[in-house]
C-alpha positions as a Python dict, from the first residue, in 0.01 Angstrom:
ca = {
    (1, 'M'): (0, 0, 0),
    (2, 'L'): (-278, 234, -113),
    (3, 'P'): (-175, 537, 103),
    (4, 'F'): (166, 541, -110),
    (5, 'V'): (-29, 562, -432),
    (6, 'G'): (-258, 832, -303),
    (7, 'V'): (43, 1049, -193),
    (8, 'L'): (224, 986, -501),
    (9, 'S'): (-54, 1104, -721),
    (10, 'A'): (-103, 1420, -528),
    (11, 'C'): (261, 1476, -566),
    (12, 'A'): (235, 1441, -950),
    (13, 'H'): (-68, 1665, -968),
    (14, 'G'): (89, 1933, -752),
    (15, 'G'): (435, 1918, -919),
    (16, 'L'): (594, 1821, -604),
    (17, 'I'): (885, 1636, -778),
    (18, 'D'): (1143, 1611, -511),
    (19, 'K'): (880, 1500, -241),
    (20, 'G'): (726, 1253, -468),
    (21, 'L'): (1076, 1105, -545),
    (22, 'A'): (1177, 1092, -183),
    (23, 'I'): (848, 916, -89),
    (24, 'F'): (890, 667, -395),
    (25, 'H'): (1253, 560, -301),
    (26, 'S'): (1154, 548, 86),
    (27, 'I'): (895, 277, 5),
    (28, 'K'): (1182, 43, -65),
    (29, 'E'): (1477, 198, 126),
    (30, 'K'): (1290, 275, 459),
    (31, 'F'): (983, 49, 463),
    (32, 'K'): (1168, -231, 297),
    (33, 'L'): (859, -288, 62),
    (34, 'K'): (872, -371, -326),
    (35, 'H'): (727, -107, -546),
    (36, 'T'): (392, -193, -712),
    (37, 'S'): (270, -120, -1075),
    (38, 'D'): (57, 165, -936),
    (39, 'Q'): (353, 314, -757),
    (40, 'Y'): (557, 301, -1073),
    (41, 'S'): (280, 457, -1273),
    (42, 'C'): (252, 732, -1045),
    (43, 'I'): (627, 819, -1032),
    (44, 'V'): (640, 786, -1420),
    (45, 'D'): (344, 1035, -1421),
    (46, 'L'): (511, 1276, -1197),
    (47, 'L'): (875, 1276, -1386),
    (48, 'S'): (698, 1261, -1727),
    (49, 'R'): (485, 1598, -1620),
    (50, 'A'): (811, 1754, -1526),
    (51, 'G'): (996, 1644, -1852),
    (52, 'R'): (1241, 1439, -1691),
    (53, 'F'): (1250, 1161, -1933),
    (54, 'Q'): (1593, 1037, -1865),
    (55, 'E'): (1482, 935, -1516),
    (56, 'V'): (1191, 786, -1657),
    (57, 'E'): (1387, 561, -1879),
    (58, 'E'): (1623, 471, -1588),
    (59, 'I'): (1309, 367, -1371),
    (60, 'I'): (1135, 161, -1665),
    (61, 'N'): (1468, -7, -1720),
    (62, 'E'): (1491, -99, -1353),
    (63, 'M'): (1131, -249, -1305),
    (64, 'T'): (1121, -613, -1214),
    (65, 'M'): (780, -627, -1386),
    (66, 'K'): (638, -540, -1716),
    (67, 'P'): (499, -178, -1732),
    (68, 'D'): (130, -189, -1744),
    (69, 'K'): (-117, 43, -1961),
    (70, 'F'): (-148, 305, -1681),
    (71, 'L'): (228, 369, -1681),
    (72, 'W'): (247, 397, -2053),
    (73, 'A'): (-32, 630, -2061),
    (74, 'S'): (112, 849, -1807),
    (75, 'L'): (424, 852, -2002),
    (76, 'L'): (237, 930, -2318),
    (77, 'G'): (57, 1225, -2166),
    (78, 'G'): (392, 1384, -2037),
    (79, 'C'): (531, 1333, -2396),
    (80, 'R'): (239, 1550, -2515),
    (81, 'I'): (320, 1836, -2268),
    (82, 'H'): (674, 1834, -2363),
    (83, 'K'): (652, 1717, -2732),
    (84, 'N'): (900, 1428, -2687),
    (85, 'I'): (801, 1254, -2996),
    (86, 'K'): (1078, 970, -2966),
    (87, 'M'): (946, 861, -2618),
    (88, 'A'): (591, 926, -2747),
    (89, 'K'): (623, 652, -3007),
    (90, 'Q'): (760, 419, -2765),
    (91, 'A'): (475, 463, -2528),
    (92, 'A'): (215, 450, -2807),
    (93, 'E'): (344, 138, -2958),
    (94, 'A'): (331, -38, -2596),
    (95, 'L'): (-9, 93, -2530),
    (96, 'L'): (-141, -23, -2877),
    (97, 'E'): (6, -382, -2794),
    (98, 'I'): (-198, -404, -2477),
    (99, 'E'): (-512, -208, -2612),
    (100, 'P'): (-512, -198, -2986),
    (101, 'E'): (-845, -64, -3006),
    (102, 'N'): (-795, 237, -2773),
    (103, 'A'): (-873, 547, -2969),
    (104, 'A'): (-732, 791, -2706),
    (105, 'T'): (-353, 639, -2776),
    (106, 'Y'): (-413, 707, -3151),
    (107, 'V'): (-565, 1061, -3091),
    (108, 'T'): (-287, 1158, -2837),
    (109, 'L'): (-7, 1049, -3061),
    (110, 'A'): (-172, 1230, -3371),
    (111, 'N'): (-186, 1554, -3139),
    (112, 'I'): (189, 1529, -3066),
    (113, 'Y'): (282, 1476, -3440),
    (114, 'A'): (24, 1772, -3520),
    (115, 'S'): (211, 2012, -3273),
    (116, 'A'): (525, 1923, -3453),
    (117, 'G'): (374, 1997, -3788),
    (118, 'M'): (426, 1622, -3878),
    (119, 'W'): (110, 1605, -4090),
    (120, 'D'): (207, 1299, -4290),
    (121, 'E'): (227, 1095, -3963),
    (122, 'V'): (-111, 1232, -3857),
    (123, 'E'): (-272, 1143, -4175),
    (124, 'L'): (-118, 793, -4135),
    (125, 'I'): (-259, 750, -3796),
    (126, 'R'): (-610, 852, -3924),
    (127, 'Q'): (-581, 603, -4211),
    (128, 'T'): (-470, 337, -3953),
    (129, 'M'): (-782, 409, -3748),
    (130, 'D'): (-1008, 387, -4054),
    (131, 'H'): (-852, 72, -4137),
    (132, 'K'): (-892, -81, -3786),
    (133, 'G'): (-1231, 58, -3759),
    (134, 'V'): (-1119, 253, -3440),
    (135, 'V'): (-1353, 542, -3374),
    (136, 'K'): (-1273, 847, -3165),
    (137, 'K'): (-1493, 920, -2879),
    (138, 'P'): (-1648, 1270, -2953),
    (139, 'G'): (-1569, 1521, -2675),
    (140, 'S'): (-1882, 1645, -2505),
    (141, 'S'): (-1949, 1888, -2231),
    (142, 'W'): (-2266, 1960, -2020),
    (143, 'I'): (-2404, 2190, -1756),
    (144, 'E'): (-2726, 2180, -1540),
    (145, 'I'): (-2923, 2492, -1527),
    (146, 'R'): (-3263, 2499, -1325),
    (147, 'G'): (-3277, 2111, -1306),
    (148, 'K'): (-3215, 2070, -1688),
    (149, 'V'): (-2893, 1923, -1832),
    (150, 'H'): (-2769, 2107, -2147),
    (151, 'M'): (-2508, 1901, -2374),
    (152, 'F'): (-2281, 2057, -2619),
    (153, 'L'): (-2055, 1923, -2878),
    (154, 'V'): (-1756, 2105, -3056),
    (155, 'G'): (-1908, 2367, -3292),
    (156, 'D'): (-2251, 2287, -3180),
    (157, 'A'): (-2515, 2534, -3310),
    (158, 'S'): (-2808, 2318, -3231),
    (159, 'H'): (-2907, 2478, -2893),
    (160, 'P'): (-3187, 2705, -2880),
    (161, 'D'): (-2958, 2990, -2750),
    (162, 'A'): (-2677, 2903, -2990),
    (163, 'K'): (-2664, 3274, -3119),
    (164, 'K'): (-2636, 3432, -2771),
    (165, 'I'): (-2371, 3170, -2672),
    (166, 'Y'): (-2157, 3244, -2986),
    (167, 'A'): (-2199, 3601, -2962),
    (168, 'L'): (-2068, 3604, -2607),
    (169, 'L'): (-1762, 3391, -2711),
    (170, 'E'): (-1690, 3633, -2976),
    (171, 'K'): (-1698, 3913, -2729),
    (172, 'L'): (-1490, 3722, -2475),
    (173, 'Q'): (-1246, 3630, -2757),
    (174, 'I'): (-1168, 3998, -2806),
    (175, 'K'): (-1141, 4086, -2431),
    (176, 'M'): (-909, 3793, -2377),
    (177, 'K'): (-667, 3883, -2646),
    (178, 'E'): (-667, 4252, -2520),
    (179, 'E'): (-537, 4104, -2184),
    (180, 'G'): (-287, 3875, -2348),
    (181, 'Y'): (-456, 3546, -2437),
    (182, 'V'): (-298, 3377, -2745),
    (183, 'P'): (-495, 3080, -2882),
    (184, 'D'): (-288, 2754, -2877),
    (185, 'M'): (-315, 2604, -3205),
    (186, 'N'): (-132, 2282, -3087),
    (187, 'Y'): (-483, 2156, -2984),
    (188, 'V'): (-632, 2172, -3346),
    (189, 'L'): (-577, 1827, -3526),
    (190, 'H'): (-613, 1963, -3860),
    (191, 'D'): (-371, 2110, -4119),
    (192, 'V'): (-544, 2410, -4190),
    (193, 'D'): (-483, 2781, -4204),
    (194, 'E'): (-438, 2982, -3872),
    (195, 'E'): (-764, 3179, -3883),
    (196, 'Q'): (-954, 2819, -3920),
    (197, 'K'): (-749, 2674, -3643),
    (198, 'E'): (-844, 2965, -3410),
    (199, 'H'): (-1216, 2951, -3495),
    (200, 'T'): (-1226, 2573, -3430),
    (201, 'L'): (-1051, 2630, -3106),
    (202, 'S'): (-1296, 2912, -3004),
    (203, 'Y'): (-1599, 2679, -2997),
    (204, 'H'): (-1487, 2369, -2805),
    (205, 'S'): (-1766, 2212, -2603),
    (206, 'E'): (-1649, 2321, -2267),
    (207, 'K'): (-1647, 2680, -2404),
    (208, 'L'): (-1981, 2650, -2543),
    (209, 'A'): (-2109, 2513, -2201),
    (210, 'V'): (-1946, 2793, -1994),
    (211, 'A'): (-2072, 3060, -2201),
    (212, 'F'): (-2427, 2915, -2181),
    (213, 'G'): (-2381, 2914, -1803),
    (214, 'I'): (-2289, 3280, -1783),
    (215, 'I'): (-2561, 3405, -1993),
    (216, 'T'): (-2849, 3199, -1808),
    (217, 'T'): (-2726, 3253, -1455),
    (218, 'P'): (-2724, 3582, -1235),
    (219, 'S'): (-2369, 3760, -1212),
    (220, 'G'): (-2161, 3600, -960),
    (221, 'T'): (-2307, 3256, -959),
    (222, 'I'): (-2062, 2966, -989),
    (223, 'I'): (-2046, 2815, -1327),
    (224, 'K'): (-1983, 2416, -1301),
    (225, 'V'): (-1923, 2228, -1621),
    (226, 'F'): (-1861, 1850, -1679),
    (227, 'K'): (-1657, 1702, -1954),
    (228, 'N'): (-1611, 1346, -2081),
    (229, 'L'): (-1258, 1380, -2177),
    (230, 'R'): (-974, 1576, -2036),
    (231, 'I'): (-1019, 1930, -2077),
    (232, 'C'): (-843, 2112, -2373),
    (233, 'G'): (-530, 2294, -2278),
    (234, 'D'): (-646, 2617, -2473),
    (235, 'C'): (-974, 2598, -2293),
    (236, 'H'): (-783, 2566, -1969),
    (237, 'T'): (-609, 2884, -2043),
    (238, 'A'): (-909, 3078, -2176),
    (239, 'F'): (-1107, 2986, -1848),
    (240, 'K'): (-849, 3146, -1642),
    (241, 'F'): (-911, 3465, -1844),
    (242, 'I'): (-1270, 3439, -1852),
    (243, 'S'): (-1289, 3379, -1473),
    (244, 'R'): (-1127, 3715, -1439),
    (245, 'I'): (-1298, 3911, -1708),
    (246, 'M'): (-1637, 3803, -1583),
    (247, 'E'): (-1578, 3784, -1227),
    (248, 'R'): (-1713, 3433, -1193),
    (249, 'M'): (-1575, 3121, -1039),
    (250, 'I'): (-1570, 2828, -1303),
    (251, 'I'): (-1553, 2467, -1201),
    (252, 'V'): (-1483, 2187, -1467),
    (253, 'R'): (-1474, 1838, -1382),
    (254, 'D'): (-1308, 1656, -1669),
    (255, 'S'): (-1217, 1285, -1696),
    (256, 'N'): (-891, 1335, -1484),
    (257, 'R'): (-965, 1601, -1205),
    (258, 'F'): (-1148, 1904, -1071),
    (259, 'H'): (-1042, 2261, -1211),
    (260, 'K'): (-1141, 2552, -1026),
    (261, 'F'): (-1089, 2881, -1193),
    (262, 'R'): (-1102, 3202, -995),
    (263, 'D'): (-954, 3543, -1063),
    (264, 'G'): (-732, 3408, -1349),
    (265, 'I'): (-601, 3124, -1145),
    (266, 'C'): (-674, 2751, -1167),
    (267, 'T'): (-642, 2531, -839),
    (268, 'C'): (-438, 2278, -1048),
    (269, 'G'): (-166, 2526, -1061),
    (270, 'D'): (-134, 2464, -1447),
    (271, 'Y'): (19, 2130, -1340),
    (272, 'W'): (-221, 1863, -1477),
}
């Protein structure tokens, strides 16, 4: 059954909706096999990413087994992309029943609320996390240069080359805007003014790591960065611009997949 899961997962990440659905239905209709929980999670992932939530509901209602945490997490991720607050709450509640101490669920739901300007709900989630002692895992990124690993946190100014890193990012910010880049404020989980939001976005850990790679390696060198969490959507957009402006290939391995940026395009096709 594993080959089906691999193919369905590839369809989900590649945006091959019709192909994925055909394969999913063929498992039962052509091969006369029962769907597994992993296969259900994959098809929910595929449909959620595409914003086809009515079909997701139909599939969940038709399931002969109880949805697991992977299915609900896939749905929650799709809800964040499409800002589906109603189904996000449903998915988050189900996830928290299974894993009540999972900080990622709280944070994702808070991000969805924040993108909708629902700051009272965001604050309520923060209070709930504090009350239950749930701590958000800090995002970190790292890059290896000449055999030494350099780690960065958001807004990190502790690195010896911090001034050079920040100076480069400020220059890149100007050039990116000239080429059409618009900061995505939805990725700032704070009710602050637009200027402060943009400042926070500018210095995410993956941006710091990429900038450090650029200033410490020869022109044309491939930049390889690792991140312990999923890459920020704004950073994903920024790296497409940076790869073209600096004429560099940028590879980011986050908690979900590899992203290879070159000439303003990512290999994920913006479907991740």
